[in-house]
Each structure stands twice: as structure tokens, then as C-alpha cells.
C-alpha positions as MATLAB code, in Angstrom:
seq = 'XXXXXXXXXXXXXXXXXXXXXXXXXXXXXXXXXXXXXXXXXXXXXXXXXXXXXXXXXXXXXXXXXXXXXXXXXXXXXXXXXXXXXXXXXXXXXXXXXXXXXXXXXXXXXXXXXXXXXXXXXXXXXXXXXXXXXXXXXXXXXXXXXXXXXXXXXXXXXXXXXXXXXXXXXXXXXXXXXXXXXXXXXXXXXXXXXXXXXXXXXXXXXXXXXXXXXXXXXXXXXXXXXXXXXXXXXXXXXXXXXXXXXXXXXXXXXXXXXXXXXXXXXXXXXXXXXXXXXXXXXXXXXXXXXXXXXXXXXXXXXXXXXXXXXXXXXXXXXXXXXXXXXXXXXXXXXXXXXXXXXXXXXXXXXXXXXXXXXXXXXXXXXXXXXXXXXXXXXXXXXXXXXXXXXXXXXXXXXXXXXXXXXXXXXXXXXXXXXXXXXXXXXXXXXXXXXXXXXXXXX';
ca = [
       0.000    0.000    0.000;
       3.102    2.183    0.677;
       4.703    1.961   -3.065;
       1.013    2.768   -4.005;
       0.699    5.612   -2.479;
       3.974    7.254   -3.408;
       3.248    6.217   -7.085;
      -0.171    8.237   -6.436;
       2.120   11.275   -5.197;
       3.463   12.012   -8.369;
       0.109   12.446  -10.333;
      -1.021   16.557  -10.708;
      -4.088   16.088   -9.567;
      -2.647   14.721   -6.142;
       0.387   16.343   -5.352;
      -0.487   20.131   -5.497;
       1.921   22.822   -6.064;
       4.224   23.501   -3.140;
       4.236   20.461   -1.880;
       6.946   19.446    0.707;
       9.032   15.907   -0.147;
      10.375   14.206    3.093;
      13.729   13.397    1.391;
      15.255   11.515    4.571;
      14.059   10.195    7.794;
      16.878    8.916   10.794;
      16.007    7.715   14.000;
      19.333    8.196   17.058;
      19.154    6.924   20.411;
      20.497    9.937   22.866;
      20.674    9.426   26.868;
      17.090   10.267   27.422;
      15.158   10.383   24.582;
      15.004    9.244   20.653;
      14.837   11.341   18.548;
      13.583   11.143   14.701;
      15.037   13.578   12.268;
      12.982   14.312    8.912;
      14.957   16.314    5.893;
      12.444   18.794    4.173;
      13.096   19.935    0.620;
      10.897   23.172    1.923;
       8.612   24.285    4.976;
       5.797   22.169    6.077;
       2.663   22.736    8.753;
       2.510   19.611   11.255;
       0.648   18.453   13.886;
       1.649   15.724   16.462;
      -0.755   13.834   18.856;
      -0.333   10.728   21.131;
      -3.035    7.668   21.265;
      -3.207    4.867   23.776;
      -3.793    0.957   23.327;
      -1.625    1.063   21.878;
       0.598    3.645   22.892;
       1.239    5.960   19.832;
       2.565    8.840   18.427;
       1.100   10.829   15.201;
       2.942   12.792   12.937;
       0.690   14.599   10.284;
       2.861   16.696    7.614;
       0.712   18.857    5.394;
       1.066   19.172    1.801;
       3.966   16.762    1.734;
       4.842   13.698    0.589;
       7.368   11.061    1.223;
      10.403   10.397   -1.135;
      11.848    8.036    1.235;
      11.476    4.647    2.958;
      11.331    4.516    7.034;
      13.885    3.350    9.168;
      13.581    0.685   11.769;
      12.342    1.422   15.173;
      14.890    2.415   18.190;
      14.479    3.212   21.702;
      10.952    3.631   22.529;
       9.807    3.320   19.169;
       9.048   -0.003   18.255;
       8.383    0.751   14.234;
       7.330    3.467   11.815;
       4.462    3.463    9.510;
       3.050    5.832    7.458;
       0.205    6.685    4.716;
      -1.768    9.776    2.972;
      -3.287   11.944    5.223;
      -5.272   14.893    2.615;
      -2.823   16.228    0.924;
      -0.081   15.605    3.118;
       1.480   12.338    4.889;
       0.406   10.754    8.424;
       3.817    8.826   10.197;
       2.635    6.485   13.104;
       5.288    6.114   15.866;
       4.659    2.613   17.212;
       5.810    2.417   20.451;
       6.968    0.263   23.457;
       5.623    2.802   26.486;
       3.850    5.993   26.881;
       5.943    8.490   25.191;
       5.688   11.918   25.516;
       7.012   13.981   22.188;
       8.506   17.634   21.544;
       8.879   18.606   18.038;
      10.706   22.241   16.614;
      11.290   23.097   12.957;
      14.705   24.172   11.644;
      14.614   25.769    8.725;
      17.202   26.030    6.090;
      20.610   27.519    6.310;
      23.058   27.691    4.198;
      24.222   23.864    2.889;
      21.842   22.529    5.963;
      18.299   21.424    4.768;
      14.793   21.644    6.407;
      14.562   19.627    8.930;
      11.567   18.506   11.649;
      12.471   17.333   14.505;
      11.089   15.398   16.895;
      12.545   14.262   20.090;
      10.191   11.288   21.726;
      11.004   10.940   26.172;
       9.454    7.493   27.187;
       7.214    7.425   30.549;
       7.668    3.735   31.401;
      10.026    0.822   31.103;
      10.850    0.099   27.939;
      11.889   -3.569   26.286;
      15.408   -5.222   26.968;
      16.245   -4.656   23.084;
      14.910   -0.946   22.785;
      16.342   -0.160   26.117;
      18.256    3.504   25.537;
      22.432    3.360   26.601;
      23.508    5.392   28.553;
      26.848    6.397   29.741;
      26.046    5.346   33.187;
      23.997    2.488   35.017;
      20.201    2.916   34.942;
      19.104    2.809   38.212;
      16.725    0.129   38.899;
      13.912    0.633   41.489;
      13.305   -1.804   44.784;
      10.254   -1.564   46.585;
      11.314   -0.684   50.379;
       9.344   -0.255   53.397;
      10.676    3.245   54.044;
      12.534    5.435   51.232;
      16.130    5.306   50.374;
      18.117    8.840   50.450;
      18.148    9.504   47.027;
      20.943   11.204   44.895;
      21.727   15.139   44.198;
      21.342   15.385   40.223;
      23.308   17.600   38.600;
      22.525   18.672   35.132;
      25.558   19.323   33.314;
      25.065   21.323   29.884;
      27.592   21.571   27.191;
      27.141   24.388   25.349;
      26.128   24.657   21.528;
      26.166   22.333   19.263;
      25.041   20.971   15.981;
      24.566   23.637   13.643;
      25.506   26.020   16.495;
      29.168   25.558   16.612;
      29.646   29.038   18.956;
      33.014   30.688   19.137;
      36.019   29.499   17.422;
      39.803   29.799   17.808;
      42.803   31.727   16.181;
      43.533   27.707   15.268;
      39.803   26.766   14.351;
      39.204   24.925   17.378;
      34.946   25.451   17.878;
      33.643   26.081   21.223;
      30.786   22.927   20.791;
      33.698   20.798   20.282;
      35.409   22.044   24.122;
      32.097   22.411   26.121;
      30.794   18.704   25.134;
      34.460   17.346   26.277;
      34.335   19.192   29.380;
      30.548   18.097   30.106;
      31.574   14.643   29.830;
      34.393   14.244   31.859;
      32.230   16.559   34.850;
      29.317   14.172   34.679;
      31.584   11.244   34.802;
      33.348   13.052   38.134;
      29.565   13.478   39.366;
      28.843   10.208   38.651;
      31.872    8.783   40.536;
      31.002   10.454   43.371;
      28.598    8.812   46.151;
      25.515   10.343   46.472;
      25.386   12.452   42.939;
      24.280   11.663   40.200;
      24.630   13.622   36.369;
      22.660   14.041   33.694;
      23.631   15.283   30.553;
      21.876   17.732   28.083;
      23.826   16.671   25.494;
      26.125   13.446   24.953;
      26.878   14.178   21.213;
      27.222   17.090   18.864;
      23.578   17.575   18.919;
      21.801   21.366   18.537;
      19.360   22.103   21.813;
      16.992   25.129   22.501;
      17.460   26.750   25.462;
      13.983   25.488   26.378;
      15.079   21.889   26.006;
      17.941   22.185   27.354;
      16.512   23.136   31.013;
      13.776   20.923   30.665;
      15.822   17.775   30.453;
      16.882   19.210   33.515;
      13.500   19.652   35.372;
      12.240   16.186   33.422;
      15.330   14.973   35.658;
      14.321   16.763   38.875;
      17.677   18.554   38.844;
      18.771   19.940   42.068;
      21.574   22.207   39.768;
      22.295   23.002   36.513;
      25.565   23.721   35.214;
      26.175   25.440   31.431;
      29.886   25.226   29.925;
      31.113   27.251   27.787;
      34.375   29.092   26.384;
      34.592   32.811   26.655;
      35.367   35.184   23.254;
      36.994   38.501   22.691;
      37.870   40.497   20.127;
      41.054   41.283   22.294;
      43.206   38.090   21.495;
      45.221   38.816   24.781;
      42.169   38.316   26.908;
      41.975   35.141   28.937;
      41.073   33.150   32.121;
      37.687   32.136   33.767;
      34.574   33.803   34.823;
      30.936   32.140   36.367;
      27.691   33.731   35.795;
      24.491   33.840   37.625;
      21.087   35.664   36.956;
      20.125   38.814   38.470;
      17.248   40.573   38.624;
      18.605   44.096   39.063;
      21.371   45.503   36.788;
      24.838   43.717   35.607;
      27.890   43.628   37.780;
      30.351   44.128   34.515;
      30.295   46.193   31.277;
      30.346   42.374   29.633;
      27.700   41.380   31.470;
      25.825   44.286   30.419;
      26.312   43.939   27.017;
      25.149   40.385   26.892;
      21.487   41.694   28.167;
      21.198   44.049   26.091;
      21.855   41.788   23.022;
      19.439   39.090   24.418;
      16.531   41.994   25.200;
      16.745   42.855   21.619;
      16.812   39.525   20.543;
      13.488   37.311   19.960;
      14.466   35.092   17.522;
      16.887   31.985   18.335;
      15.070   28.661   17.947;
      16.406   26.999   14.865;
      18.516   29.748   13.287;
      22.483   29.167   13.649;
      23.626   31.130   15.992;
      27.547   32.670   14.644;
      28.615   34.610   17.782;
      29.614   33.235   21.608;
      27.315   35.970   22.771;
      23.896   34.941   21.314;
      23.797   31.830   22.503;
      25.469   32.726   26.274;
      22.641   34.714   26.572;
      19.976   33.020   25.536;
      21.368   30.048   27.725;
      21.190   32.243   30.710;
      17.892   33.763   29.690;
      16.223   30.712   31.296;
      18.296   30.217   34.521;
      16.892   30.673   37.628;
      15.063   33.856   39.180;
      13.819   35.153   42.360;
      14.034   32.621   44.859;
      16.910   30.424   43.757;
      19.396   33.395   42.609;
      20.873   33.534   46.111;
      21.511   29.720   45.735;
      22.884   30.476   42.542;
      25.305   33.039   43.664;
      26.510   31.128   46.360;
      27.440   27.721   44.464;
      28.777   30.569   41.675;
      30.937   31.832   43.990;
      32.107   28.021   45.396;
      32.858   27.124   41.565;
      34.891   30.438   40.639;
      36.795   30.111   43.917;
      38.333   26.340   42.877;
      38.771   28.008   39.136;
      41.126   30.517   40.690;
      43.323   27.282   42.225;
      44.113   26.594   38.134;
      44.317   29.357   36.052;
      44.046   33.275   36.653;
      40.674   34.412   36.632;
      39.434   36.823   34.438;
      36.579   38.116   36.978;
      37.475   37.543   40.546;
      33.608   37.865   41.544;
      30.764   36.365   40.237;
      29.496   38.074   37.261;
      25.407   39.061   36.806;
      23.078   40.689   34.467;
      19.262   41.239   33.990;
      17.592   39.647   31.387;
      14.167   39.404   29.964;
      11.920   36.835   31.790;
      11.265   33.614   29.725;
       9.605   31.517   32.411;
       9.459   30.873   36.280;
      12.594   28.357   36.731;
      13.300   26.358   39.798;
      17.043   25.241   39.745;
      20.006   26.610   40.977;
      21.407   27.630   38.194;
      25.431   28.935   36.153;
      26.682   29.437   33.819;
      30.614   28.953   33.661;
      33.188   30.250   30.850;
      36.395   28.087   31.241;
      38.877   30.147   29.380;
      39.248   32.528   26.193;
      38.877   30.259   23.365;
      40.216   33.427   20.879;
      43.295   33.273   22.832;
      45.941   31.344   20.761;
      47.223   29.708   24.345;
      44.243   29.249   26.312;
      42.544   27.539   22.826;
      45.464   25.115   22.890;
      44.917   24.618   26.693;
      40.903   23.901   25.872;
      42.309   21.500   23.352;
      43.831   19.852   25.830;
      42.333   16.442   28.187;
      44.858   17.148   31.004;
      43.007   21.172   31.101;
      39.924   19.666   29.804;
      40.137   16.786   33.454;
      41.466   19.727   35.727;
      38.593   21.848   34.604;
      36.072   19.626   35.306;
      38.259   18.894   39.276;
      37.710   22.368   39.926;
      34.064   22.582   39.009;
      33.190   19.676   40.899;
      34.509   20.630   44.022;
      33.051   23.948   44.368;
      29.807   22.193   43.526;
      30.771   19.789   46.369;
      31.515   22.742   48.531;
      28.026   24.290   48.115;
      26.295   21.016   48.499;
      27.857   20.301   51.744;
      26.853   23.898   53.004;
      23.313   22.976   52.298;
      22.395   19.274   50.962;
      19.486   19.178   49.776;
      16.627   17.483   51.753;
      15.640   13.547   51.341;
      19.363   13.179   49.306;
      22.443   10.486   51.064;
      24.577   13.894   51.357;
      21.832   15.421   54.059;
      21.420   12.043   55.391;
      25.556   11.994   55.589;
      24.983   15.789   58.235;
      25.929   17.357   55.073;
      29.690   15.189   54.112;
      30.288   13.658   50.997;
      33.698   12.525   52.678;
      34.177    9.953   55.210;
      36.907    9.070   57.137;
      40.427   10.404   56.443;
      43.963    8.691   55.781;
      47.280   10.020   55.853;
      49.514    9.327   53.126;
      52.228    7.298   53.762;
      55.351    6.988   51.369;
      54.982    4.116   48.822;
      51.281    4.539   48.818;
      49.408    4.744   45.383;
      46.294    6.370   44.434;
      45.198    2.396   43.490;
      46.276    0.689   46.381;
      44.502    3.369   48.869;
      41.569    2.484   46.822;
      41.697   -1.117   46.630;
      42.424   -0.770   50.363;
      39.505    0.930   51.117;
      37.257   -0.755   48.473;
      36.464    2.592   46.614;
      36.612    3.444   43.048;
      39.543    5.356   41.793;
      37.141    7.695   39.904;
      35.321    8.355   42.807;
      38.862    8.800   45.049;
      40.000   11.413   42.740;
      36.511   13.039   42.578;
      36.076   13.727   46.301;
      39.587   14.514   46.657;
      40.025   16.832   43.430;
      43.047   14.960   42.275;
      42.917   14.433   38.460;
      45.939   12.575   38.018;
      47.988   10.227   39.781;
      50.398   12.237   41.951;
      50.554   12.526   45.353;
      52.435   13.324   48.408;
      53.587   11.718   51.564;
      51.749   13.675   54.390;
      49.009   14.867   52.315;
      45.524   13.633   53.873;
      42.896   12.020   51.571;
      39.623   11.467   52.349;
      37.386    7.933   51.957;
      34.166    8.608   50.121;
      31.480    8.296   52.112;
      29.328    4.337   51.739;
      32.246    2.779   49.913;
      34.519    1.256   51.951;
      34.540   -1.694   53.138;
];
């Protein structure tokens, strides 16, 4: 009935002028969701629905027609099917649990085609073979008679990406390329740490709205939310670190300033590429958090710029702020950090870098940890632990090892380093580490 139908498309008196061809459809698993990609040869209308029993999801194109044959299911979708629908096409997501779906149009730019996208987040356990992969263990839940402490989450967001590359370097190093590095070696730190947990808003070189982008991190009951970037000057001698969080009232630098006054003049983002550092560094911070959580955002700010100092010169010793136009009420904690001046020749080679790329992420991660210990949130291990991630110390002895304290102890390495903000392997007779907290033996 398929080849029937696209036969049928290519008569005049069916396929009207204008019509839209769906040249490609792909289907990618990403940590949280699967998302289905559709190449347009021109703008198209749509409308997307959900049915139960079974659980489905319906994808009506109008005026368009399909040049293309579907792909096999992935994640939560079981299968694709699809037929005429007026004078457009109908695509029925088949799937293995409740789904809920999110679809934005990007139009054309440049050498990139139309594309529609829709990203599909299942509400329910999916089958062995569709289950998604994920960088880290899905946690599996146990009924109990009372409940367990649960984890801090951390959202970590890398910044850009896709056909948003953001800044580049004197060398051509892009900015999407250094925040997604950095993301992944912070959530892996998170993750190796008892009692947090990380969840990426991106695991590939994928492009995100703003609005997704924070509500992966409420669909994930975030108690934080980090965004990486790279900062970018005109002035190639310009270099080291700053953290931003939202304010309500006025900017604390002329940078900061500048950055709200592009974003208040801005109201379209959405699809288009974005060429500059600044668009998109505003529009991420457009949607951090207001009003009640900005003094939890200046203090874990200040936590995080504090163990950036320990590395590299800062280039703002205090937290920076600026006011920005309202998007929505958010509810997490939220920064913004720029590691270093991608446009300078040195620090770009330094972002280029794993060893920068590892100590980065140290530094981050314990002025998270700082803030968390201040104030664990309630219900999570940490407030269970009276607010210590660590547990018991030990004194470094000579011919120790990094590995044989942690076989010793029966803790990870990962999670050794982590609490202890070591990223490599040296260390010092005298120096005290401490045992994370539930892991030893």
C-alpha cells in the first residue's frame, strides 16, 4: 500500500503545487530520549498527537509527501508506519511505552536542509532490546518499606552544538567541540562520586533550545544546573575564567551588560544558527533561575569560581550578573561557567587539551561539592551523611598509590579522585585524603 501511495504522489491532480518531499528520515538513540530527524526539501505545517492501546505517536505533515522509505524502530519506538493523510502524509510512531514527544522546525541555512524534529522521552520501562544506553547504570527501582536517600542530580550542559558551533579559535578549534568534552568528563566526576548523580543535556554534537535544554533538567528533577562554555573577545590577549548567575537588578560588569542588552533585543533563536559566543550565552542564561533560587545560585557561583582561581588566573574575581528578559518561572540553581578565552591562541590550545579539559572539570566539581555540603538538599544520602560527601580520612604514607589506597579501602579510583580533586595520579607523603562516604569496606 506504501509503493502505491507514493506512485499516487506524483500524479497533478494529487500532489499540489508547493508540496513538501520528506527526502530523509533517521532515528538516534540519545541518553534520554530518541529522537527522529525528517529532511524537508521546503517548509511544512505539522501536527503531532499521542493515542493509547496502543501507545502511539502521530505525525501529520501537510502538503507533503514522502520520497523516502522509514527506518527501523529504536528506543521507545518499536516501528514506523506511514500513509496519505489529505494532501499531506500521516507517520505512526509505534511504540513500546507511553511516550511523551517535543517537536521544533529548523529551517534552512546555508548547505543545511529543512529539517523537523522530533525528540520522543518514554514514561515507562521500555523492552530489553529498545532499552536507551547510557553512559552510566540505569538505576533500577526496589520496593522498600521506608525510602532510600536519594541522589543530588546535577545537570551538566555543554554548550552549543550541531549547527551552532559558537566561538572558534585563532587555530579553528569550535567552542561545541570544548564544552561537550568538558561536560563529559564533569558528569563522569559526578557520577563517581557517592551520592550524585549527572545528567547530561547533550552526549553528542547535537543542537538544543534553550527550552530543552533546562527541561531535560526539570524532566530529571535537577537539584543544579551547570552550562559550559568558552569565553570570546575580540582582544586576542584576553583570557582566564569567569561564572555567571542571573540577576534581577542591573549587571555587575560592562560584559555582562552587554550580553542583556543583546538578548533583550533579541526574539528570535530557535532553529537559526547562531555565529557569535554571545547569542547563545545569553539566551542560555535567559532561562536560569530567578527570584528565589538566585541567592543559591550566587553562592554555588561563587564556590565554583573560587576552585577556578586554584588553576588558572581568573578573568573576573567575583561572580558576574546581568538582567535579562523573563522567559519563564525556573526552579534550579542555576550557572553558567566560561572556562577560558577560546580566541586566545594559548588558552585555545589549553581547551584542546584532556589534562586542562580533566582539571577543569576537578575544579568545578569541588566547588559544587563545597556548596552542596553547606546545604544538601533534603531527602538526598549527602543530608542524610549531616551534610559530608567525605568519610573518614587517611594520611599518606610513602609508597602509597592512588590504586592501592583504593583497593584498600574498596572505593573506586574515579570516585577517590573526585572527592579529593586529584585528576591525576600524583601525590604526596603527608598529604591527607579522604574515603568517600558508603564505599569502603
Amino acid at each position: 500500500m506504501r509503493k502505491i501511495i507514493l506512485l499516487l504522489c506524483w500524479l497533478p491532480a494529487v500532489c499540489l503545487a508547493g508540496t513538501a518531499r520528506i527526502e530523509a528520515v533517521d532515528v538516534a538513540q540519545h541518553a534520554d530520549h530518541t529522537r527522529v530527524t525528517l529532511r524537508l526539501s521546503a517548509a511544512a505545517e505539522h501536527e503531532i498527537f499521542t493515542l493509547k492501546n496502543p501507545n502511539r505517536i502521530v505525525l501529520d505533515i501537510a502538503s507533503a509527501r514522502l520520497d523516502t522509505s522509514l527506518p527501523q524502530g529504536e528506543g521507545v519506538i518499536n516501528d514506523f508506519r506511514s500513509g496519505k493523510h489529505g494532501h499531506g502524509v500521516r507517520i505512526v510512531f509505534d511504540l513500546n511505552t507511553r511516550g511523551v514527544p517535543r517537536s521544533f522546525f529548523m529551517p534552512k541555512n546555508g548547505s543545511d536542509p529543512a529539517r523537523l524534529v522530533v525528540d520522543v522521552y518514554g514514561e515507562g520501562p521500555t523492552t530489553a532490546a529498545r532499552a536507551p544506553v547510557t553512559p552510566t547504570p540505569i538505576p533500577v527501582a526496589v520496593p522498600t518499606q521506608a525510602a532510600k536517600p536519594r541522589d543530588i542530580v546535577v545537570a551538566v550542559d555543554a554548550g552549543h552544538g550541531g549547527i551552532d558551533p559558537g566561538a572558534h579559535g585563532p587555530d579553528g578549534l569550535q567552542e561545541k567541540t570544548v564544552t561537550l568534552a568538558i561536560a563529559k568528563k564533569l558528569a563522569a566526576l559526578i557520577d563517581a562520586t557517592p551520592g550524585m548523580r549527572a545528567v547530561l543535556t547533550r552526549s553528542d554534537d547535537t543542537y538544543l533550545k534553550l527550552r530543552e535544554r533546562t527541561e531535560i533538567a526539570r524532566a530529571d528533577h535537577a537539584d543544579l544546573f551547570i552550562s559550559i562554555h568558552a569565553n570570546a573577545s575580540r582582544d586576542r590577549s584576553a583570557r582566564g575564567g569567569a561564572v555567571f548567575a542571573l540577576s534581577q537588578h542591573g549587571a555587575s560588569s560592562e560584559a555582562a551588560r552587554w550580553l542583556a542588552n543583546r538578548e533583550n533585543d533579541s526574539d528570535k533563536l530557535g532553529g537559526v544558527s547562531l555565529s557569535d559566543k554571545g547569542s547563545m550565552l545569553a539566551s542560555v542564561l535567559l532561562d536560569l533561575s530567578q527570584t528565589a533560587t538566585i541567592s543559591a545560585s550566587l553562592k554555588v557561583a561563587h564556590d565554583v569560581l573560587g576552585q577556578m582561581g586554584d588553576i588558572e588566573p581568573l578573568h573576573s574575581r567575583r561572580v558576574d550578573q546581568a538582567a535579562f528578559v523573563v522567559l519563564k518561572s525556573p526552579d534550579i540553581p542555576s550557572i553558567l561557567v566560561e572556562t577560558a578565552f577560546i580566541t586566545n591562541r594559548k588558552q585555545e590550545r589549553e581547551l584542546a587539551s584532556p589534562r586542562y579539559q580533566e582539571k577543569m572539570a576537578v575544579a568545578i566539581l569541588n566547588g559544587v561539592i563545597g556548596y552542596f555540603e553547606d546545604q544538601p538538599p533534603p531527602g538526598t544520602l549527602l543530608a542524610a551523611h549531616h551534610g559530608r560527601i567525605g568519610g573518614q580520612q587517611y594520611v599518606i604514607t610513602s609508597g602509597d598509590t592512588l590504586s592501592s589506597i583504593a583497593d584498600r579501602f574498596d572505593v573506586s579510583l574515579d570516585s577517590l579522585r573526585a572527592v579529593n580533586g586529584i585528576s591525576g595520579s600524583v601525590i604526596r607523603a603527608g598529604q591527607i585524603l579522604t574515603i568517600p562516604v558508603g564505599q569502603s569496606g
